[in-house]
Coordinates of C-alpha atoms in Angstrom, one line a residue:
X1 CA 150.9 89.2 139.8
X2 CA 147.8 91.3 140.3
X3 CA 145.2 90.6 137.6
X4 CA 143.1 93.4 136.2
X5 CA 139.6 93.9 137.5
X6 CA 136.7 92.9 135.2
X7 CA 136.2 96.5 134.2
X8 CA 139.9 97.1 133.6
X9 CA 140.1 93.9 131.6
X10 CA 137.3 94.9 129.2
X11 CA 138.8 98.3 128.7
X12 CA 142.2 96.8 128.0
X13 CA 140.9 94.4 125.5
X14 CA 138.8 97.1 123.9
X15 CA 141.6 99.7 123.6
X16 CA 144.5 97.3 123.1
X17 CA 148.0 98.1 124.5
X18 CA 151.7 97.2 124.4
X19 CA 153.4 94.1 125.7
X20 CA 154.2 95.8 129.1
X21 CA 150.5 95.5 130.0
X22 CA 150.6 91.7 129.5
X23 CA 151.9 90.8 132.9
X24 CA 148.6 91.7 134.5
X25 CA 146.5 89.7 132.0
X26 CA 145.5 86.0 132.2
X27 CA 146.8 83.6 129.5
X28 CA 143.3 83.4 128.0
X29 CA 143.0 87.2 127.8
X30 CA 146.5 87.4 126.2
X31 CA 145.2 85.1 123.5
X32 CA 142.1 87.3 123.0
X33 CA 144.3 90.3 122.8
X34 CA 146.5 88.7 120.1
X35 CA 143.3 87.8 118.1
X36 CA 141.9 91.4 118.3
X37 CA 145.2 93.0 117.6
X38 CA 145.6 90.9 114.5
X39 CA 142.6 92.7 113.1
X40 CA 142.2 96.1 114.9
X41 CA 145.7 96.8 116.1
X42 CA 148.2 99.1 114.4
X43 CA 149.7 98.2 111.0
X44 CA 152.8 96.7 112.5
X45 CA 150.7 94.5 114.8
X46 CA 148.6 93.3 112.0
X47 CA 151.6 92.5 109.9
X48 CA 153.1 90.4 112.6
X49 CA 150.0 88.4 113.6
X50 CA 147.8 88.2 110.5
X51 CA 150.0 88.4 107.4
X52 CA 148.6 87.7 103.9
X53 CA 149.1 84.0 104.4
X54 CA 146.1 81.7 103.9
X55 CA 147.2 79.2 106.7
X56 CA 147.6 82.0 109.3
X57 CA 144.2 83.6 108.4
X58 CA 142.5 80.1 108.5
X59 CA 143.9 79.6 112.0
X60 CA 142.8 83.1 113.1
X61 CA 139.3 82.4 111.7
X62 CA 139.1 79.2 113.7
X63 CA 140.2 81.0 116.8
X64 CA 137.5 83.7 116.6
X65 CA 134.9 81.0 116.0
X66 CA 136.0 79.3 119.2
X67 CA 136.1 82.4 121.4
X68 CA 133.2 84.6 120.2
X69 CA 129.5 84.1 119.5
X70 CA 128.3 83.8 116.0
X71 CA 127.0 87.4 115.7
X72 CA 130.5 88.7 116.7
X73 CA 132.2 86.3 114.3
X74 CA 130.2 87.6 111.4
X75 CA 131.2 91.2 112.2
X76 CA 134.9 90.3 112.7
X77 CA 135.0 88.4 109.4
X78 CA 133.4 91.2 107.5
X79 CA 135.9 93.7 109.0
X80 CA 138.8 91.4 108.2
X81 CA 137.9 91.1 104.5
X82 CA 137.4 94.9 104.3
X83 CA 140.4 96.1 106.5
X84 CA 143.0 93.5 105.4
X85 CA 141.9 93.0 101.8
X86 CA 141.6 89.2 102.2
X87 CA 139.1 88.6 99.5
X88 CA 141.6 86.9 97.2
X89 CA 142.4 84.4 100.0
X90 CA 138.8 83.1 99.6
X91 CA 140.1 81.4 96.6
X92 CA 142.0 78.9 98.9
X93 CA 140.0 75.8 100.0
X94 CA 141.4 75.9 103.6
X95 CA 140.2 79.5 103.9
X96 CA 136.7 78.6 102.8
X97 CA 136.6 75.7 105.2
X98 CA 137.6 78.0 108.1
X99 CA 135.1 80.8 107.7
X100 CA 131.6 80.9 109.1
X101 CA 129.2 81.3 106.2
X102 CA 127.1 84.4 106.2
X103 CA 125.5 86.7 103.6
X104 CA 128.5 89.0 103.3
X105 CA 130.8 86.0 102.6
X106 CA 128.4 84.8 99.9
X107 CA 128.6 88.3 98.4
X108 CA 132.4 88.1 98.4
X109 CA 132.4 84.7 96.7
X110 CA 129.9 86.0 94.1
X111 CA 132.3 88.9 93.3
X112 CA 135.1 86.5 92.9
X113 CA 133.1 83.8 91.1
X114 CA 135.0 83.9 87.8
X115 CA 138.4 83.9 89.6
X116 CA 137.7 80.8 91.8
X117 CA 140.1 78.0 90.7
X118 CA 139.0 74.5 90.1
X119 CA 140.5 73.2 93.4
X120 CA 138.2 75.6 95.3
X121 CA 135.0 75.6 93.4
X122 CA 133.3 72.7 95.1
X123 CA 134.2 74.1 98.6
X124 CA 132.8 77.5 97.5
X125 CA 129.6 75.9 96.4
X126 CA 129.3 74.1 99.7
X127 CA 129.8 77.3 101.6
X128 CA 127.2 79.1 99.5
X129 CA 124.8 76.2 99.7
X130 CA 125.0 76.2 103.5
X131 CA 123.9 79.9 103.8
X132 CA 121.3 79.5 101.1
X133 CA 119.7 76.5 102.8
X134 CA 119.7 78.5 106.1
X135 CA 118.0 81.5 104.5
X136 CA 115.5 79.1 102.6
X137 CA 114.5 77.6 106.0
X138 CA 114.0 81.1 107.5
X139 CA 112.1 82.6 104.5
X140 CA 110.3 79.9 102.6
X141 CA 107.4 79.1 104.9
X142 CA 106.3 82.7 105.4
X143 CA 106.7 83.4 101.8
X144 CA 104.7 80.5 100.5
X145 CA 102.0 81.0 103.1
X146 CA 101.5 84.7 102.4
X147 CA 101.6 84.3 98.6
X148 CA 99.5 81.2 98.4
X149 CA 96.8 82.8 100.6
X150 CA 96.8 85.9 98.3
X151 CA 96.5 83.8 95.2
X152 CA 93.7 81.6 96.6
X153 CA 91.6 84.7 97.3
X154 CA 92.3 86.0 93.8
X155 CA 91.3 82.7 92.3
X156 CA 87.7 82.8 93.6
X157 CA 85.5 83.4 90.6
X158 CA 82.7 85.9 90.8
X159 CA 80.8 84.3 87.8
X160 CA 81.6 80.6 88.1
X161 CA 80.0 77.8 86.3
X162 CA 77.4 75.8 88.2
X163 CA 79.9 72.9 88.9
X164 CA 82.5 75.4 90.2
X165 CA 80.3 77.2 92.7
X166 CA 81.6 77.2 96.3
X167 CA 78.2 76.9 98.0
X168 CA 79.6 77.4 101.6
X169 CA 81.1 80.7 100.7
X170 CA 78.2 81.8 98.5
X171 CA 75.7 81.2 101.2
X172 CA 77.7 83.1 103.8
X173 CA 78.1 86.0 101.4
X174 CA 74.4 86.2 100.7
X175 CA 72.8 85.6 104.1
X176 CA 71.4 89.2 104.1
X177 CA 69.3 88.1 101.0
X178 CA 67.4 85.5 102.8
X179 CA 63.7 85.4 101.7
X180 CA 61.4 84.3 104.6
X181 CA 58.4 83.7 102.4
X182 CA 60.4 81.3 100.2
X183 CA 62.5 80.0 103.2
X184 CA 65.6 80.3 101.0
X185 CA 68.4 82.6 100.0
X186 CA 68.4 84.3 96.6
X187 CA 72.1 84.8 96.0
X188 CA 73.1 88.0 94.2
X189 CA 76.8 87.0 94.1
X190 CA 78.1 83.6 93.3
X191 CA 81.5 82.6 94.6
X192 CA 83.5 79.8 92.9
X193 CA 86.3 77.6 93.7
X194 CA 89.7 78.6 92.2
X195 CA 90.9 77.6 88.7
X196 CA 91.7 73.9 88.5
X197 CA 93.9 74.2 85.4
X198 CA 97.6 74.3 86.2
X199 CA 98.2 77.5 84.3
X200 CA 99.7 80.4 86.2
X201 CA 97.1 82.9 87.7
X202 CA 99.7 85.7 88.3
X203 CA 103.2 86.6 87.0
X204 CA 106.1 88.1 88.8
X205 CA 109.2 89.5 87.3
X206 CA 112.1 90.5 89.6
X207 CA 114.6 92.8 87.9
X208 CA 117.7 93.1 90.1
X209 CA 120.6 95.5 90.0
X210 CA 123.8 93.4 90.4
X211 CA 126.1 96.3 90.9
X212 CA 128.5 95.8 93.9
X213 CA 126.4 98.0 96.3
X214 CA 123.4 95.8 95.8
X215 CA 125.1 92.5 96.8
X216 CA 122.8 91.5 99.7
X217 CA 119.7 92.5 97.8
X218 CA 120.7 90.2 95.0
X219 CA 121.2 87.3 97.3
X220 CA 117.8 87.8 99.0
X221 CA 116.0 88.4 95.7
X222 CA 117.4 85.3 94.2
X223 CA 116.3 83.1 97.1
X224 CA 112.8 84.7 97.1
X225 CA 112.6 84.1 93.3
X226 CA 113.5 80.4 93.8
X227 CA 110.7 80.1 96.5
X228 CA 108.1 81.8 94.3
X229 CA 109.1 79.7 91.3
X230 CA 108.0 76.6 93.3
X231 CA 104.4 77.9 93.5
X232 CA 102.4 76.5 90.5
X233 CA 99.9 79.3 90.4
X234 CA 102.7 81.8 90.0
X235 CA 104.9 82.3 87.0
X236 CA 108.2 83.8 88.3
X237 CA 111.1 85.3 86.3
X238 CA 114.4 86.6 87.6
X239 CA 116.5 89.1 85.6
X240 CA 119.8 90.6 86.8
X241 CA 121.7 93.4 85.2
X242 CA 124.6 95.8 85.3
X243 CA 125.5 97.2 81.8
X244 CA 124.4 93.8 80.5
X245 CA 121.2 91.9 81.1
X246 CA 121.1 88.2 82.1
X247 CA 117.9 86.2 82.5
X248 CA 118.4 83.6 85.2
X249 CA 114.9 82.2 85.1
X250 CA 115.9 78.8 83.9
X251 CA 118.3 78.4 87.0
X252 CA 115.6 79.0 89.6
X253 CA 115.3 75.4 90.6
X254 CA 118.7 75.8 92.3
X255 CA 119.3 79.1 94.0
X256 CA 123.0 78.3 94.3
X257 CA 123.3 78.1 90.5
X258 CA 121.5 81.4 90.4
X259 CA 124.0 83.1 92.7
X260 CA 127.0 81.7 90.7
X261 CA 125.4 83.1 87.7
X262 CA 125.5 86.6 89.2
X263 CA 128.5 88.8 88.4
X264 CA 128.7 91.6 90.9
X265 CA 130.2 94.9 90.0
X266 CA 130.4 96.9 86.7
X267 CA 128.3 99.8 85.6
X268 CA 124.5 100.1 85.7
X269 CA 122.1 100.4 82.8
X270 CA 118.6 100.2 84.3
X271 CA 116.9 101.4 81.1
X272 CA 118.4 98.5 79.2
X273 CA 117.1 96.0 81.8
X274 CA 113.6 97.5 82.0
X275 CA 113.4 97.4 78.2
X276 CA 114.2 93.7 78.2
X277 CA 111.7 93.0 80.9
X278 CA 109.0 95.0 79.1
X279 CA 109.5 92.8 76.0
X280 CA 109.0 89.7 78.1
X281 CA 105.7 90.7 79.7
X282 CA 102.7 89.1 77.9
X283 CA 99.9 89.6 80.5
X284 CA 100.5 93.1 81.9
X285 CA 97.2 93.2 83.9
X286 CA 98.3 90.0 85.7
X287 CA 102.0 91.0 86.2
X288 CA 103.9 92.4 89.1
X289 CA 107.2 94.0 88.1
X290 CA 109.6 94.4 91.0
X291 CA 112.6 96.5 90.2
X292 CA 115.3 96.3 92.9
X293 CA 117.9 99.0 92.4
X294 CA 119.4 102.0 94.0
X295 CA 118.4 104.0 90.9
X296 CA 122.0 105.2 90.1
X297 CA 121.4 105.1 86.4
X298 CA 124.4 105.0 84.0
X299 CA 122.2 104.8 80.9
X300 CA 119.3 106.9 79.6
X301 CA 117.4 108.3 82.5
X302 CA 114.7 110.0 80.4
X303 CA 113.9 106.8 78.5
X304 CA 114.0 104.8 81.7
X305 CA 111.2 107.0 83.2
X306 CA 109.3 106.7 79.9
X307 CA 109.6 102.9 79.9
X308 CA 108.3 102.7 83.5
X309 CA 105.3 105.0 82.5
X310 CA 104.5 102.7 79.7
X311 CA 104.5 99.7 82.0
X312 CA 102.1 101.5 84.4
X313 CA 99.9 102.6 81.5
X314 CA 99.7 98.9 80.3
X315 CA 98.4 97.8 83.7
X316 CA 101.6 96.3 85.1
X317 CA 101.9 96.5 88.9
X318 CA 105.2 98.3 89.2
X319 CA 107.1 98.4 92.5
X320 CA 110.6 99.8 93.1
X321 CA 112.7 98.5 96.0
X322 CA 115.7 100.6 96.8
X323 CA 117.1 97.8 98.8
X324 CA 116.1 94.3 100.0
X325 CA 118.2 93.7 103.0
X326 CA 118.7 94.4 106.7
X327 CA 121.6 96.8 106.2
X328 CA 119.8 100.0 107.2
X329 CA 118.9 103.1 105.2
X330 CA 120.2 102.7 101.6
X331 CA 121.9 105.2 99.3
X332 CA 119.9 105.9 96.2
X333 CA 119.3 108.6 93.6
X334 CA 116.7 110.8 95.3
X335 CA 115.8 112.7 92.2
X336 CA 115.0 109.7 90.1
X337 CA 113.1 108.1 93.0
X338 CA 110.9 111.2 93.1
X339 CA 110.3 110.9 89.4
X340 CA 109.2 107.3 89.9
X341 CA 106.9 108.4 92.7
X342 CA 105.3 111.0 90.4
X343 CA 104.3 108.0 88.2
X344 CA 102.5 106.4 91.2
X345 CA 105.2 103.8 91.5
X346 CA 105.7 102.8 95.1
X347 CA 109.4 103.4 95.8
X348 CA 110.9 102.3 99.1
X349 CA 113.4 100.0 100.9
X350 CA 112.2 96.6 102.3
X351 CA 113.6 94.1 104.7
X352 CA 113.6 90.3 103.9
X353 CA 111.1 89.7 106.7
X354 CA 108.7 92.2 105.1
X355 CA 109.0 91.0 101.5
X356 CA 106.5 88.0 101.8
X357 CA 103.7 90.3 103.0
X358 CA 104.6 92.8 100.3
X359 CA 104.2 90.2 97.6
X360 CA 101.0 89.1 99.1
X361 CA 99.6 92.6 98.9
X362 CA 100.9 93.1 95.4
X363 CA 99.5 89.8 94.1
X364 CA 96.2 90.3 95.8
X365 CA 95.8 93.7 94.1
X366 CA 95.9 95.5 97.5
X367 CA 97.2 98.9 98.2
X368 CA 101.0 99.0 98.6
X369 CA 100.8 102.5 100.0
X370 CA 98.4 101.4 102.8
X371 CA 100.7 98.4 103.5
X372 CA 103.9 100.5 103.8
X373 CA 102.0 102.9 106.1
X374 CA 101.0 100.0 108.3
X375 CA 104.6 98.9 108.4
X376 CA 106.0 102.3 109.2
X377 CA 107.9 102.2 105.9
X378 CA 108.6 105.6 104.3
X379 CA 107.8 105.8 100.6
X380 CA 109.5 108.3 98.3
X381 CA 107.2 111.2 97.4
X382 CA 107.0 113.3 94.3
X383 CA 109.5 116.1 94.6

């Protein structure tokens, strides 16, 4: 038997083939071919190798984890759920134990949350917790560092009491006012230490669209909200919405509870959610309102624009994120985005890696427009 060359082998696995080709394939390649045909082959081949049976799918998932790197496994899992309609099988414990957790799997579990039977709920929570802990390790340090640094700068008082004066910073800031005849510095500006009381210096309200298209953004926003809620000088609230509005602030101590409190899908009433958030804001000058949505409004668009204008007029720092994920250019309502831009509301998409720096700029009263320019992020402009 003459085996295929490496180039022929790769093309054979890529394109697939019938059983007559198998004589020239190694036993290992034949197994790889069966695994790939189960997902990417014809309808008949998929029916034979990967039927709607949880045990068969669980074995197939185990096979791909053994034979492919993690990055490929995530793609194949996502394709399997989409091409073979396997979402309902996630309700089976053996399926949940077989899959490799990733953000798309978490989104699928969130969408099926109310259907998960009791026998599978604990396994589902363990799967979600695994990916949440992984994302927390990745995102927490940079987020806390960026935000705490911004808050510390904001906390320095310009007119402190004598006991609160930071003399080292005050002297450095006033060296140009040294008086040789008196051999001393006459400070024109006193810089103080930050507030010592535990009350929050700044407030953040994340208002997140939980329609199905925003699944990844909801997951990242929930995790960032949980991180920010752990910073004492920051008061953080998380609100999610479709046609209903749900305040998940009380669950922020455990982001897994937050995610299972989200119900993906349904319509979208952004105006209703913004109205609720507007009613909760008590310190507009110290509040950053982050609206995360694709702006496909099913409610009152005119009133929505008016609400956002009112928030801006009151002094709220309003930012609209069209997406908070790594999935590429988002789909969004271009016309409504341009209306937001006309209100001087920064409107753009953001990756999770960029979000900590964005919040540092927002909380430090910096220019979001300048920051987006430095990051090569394209903001929506007035039409």
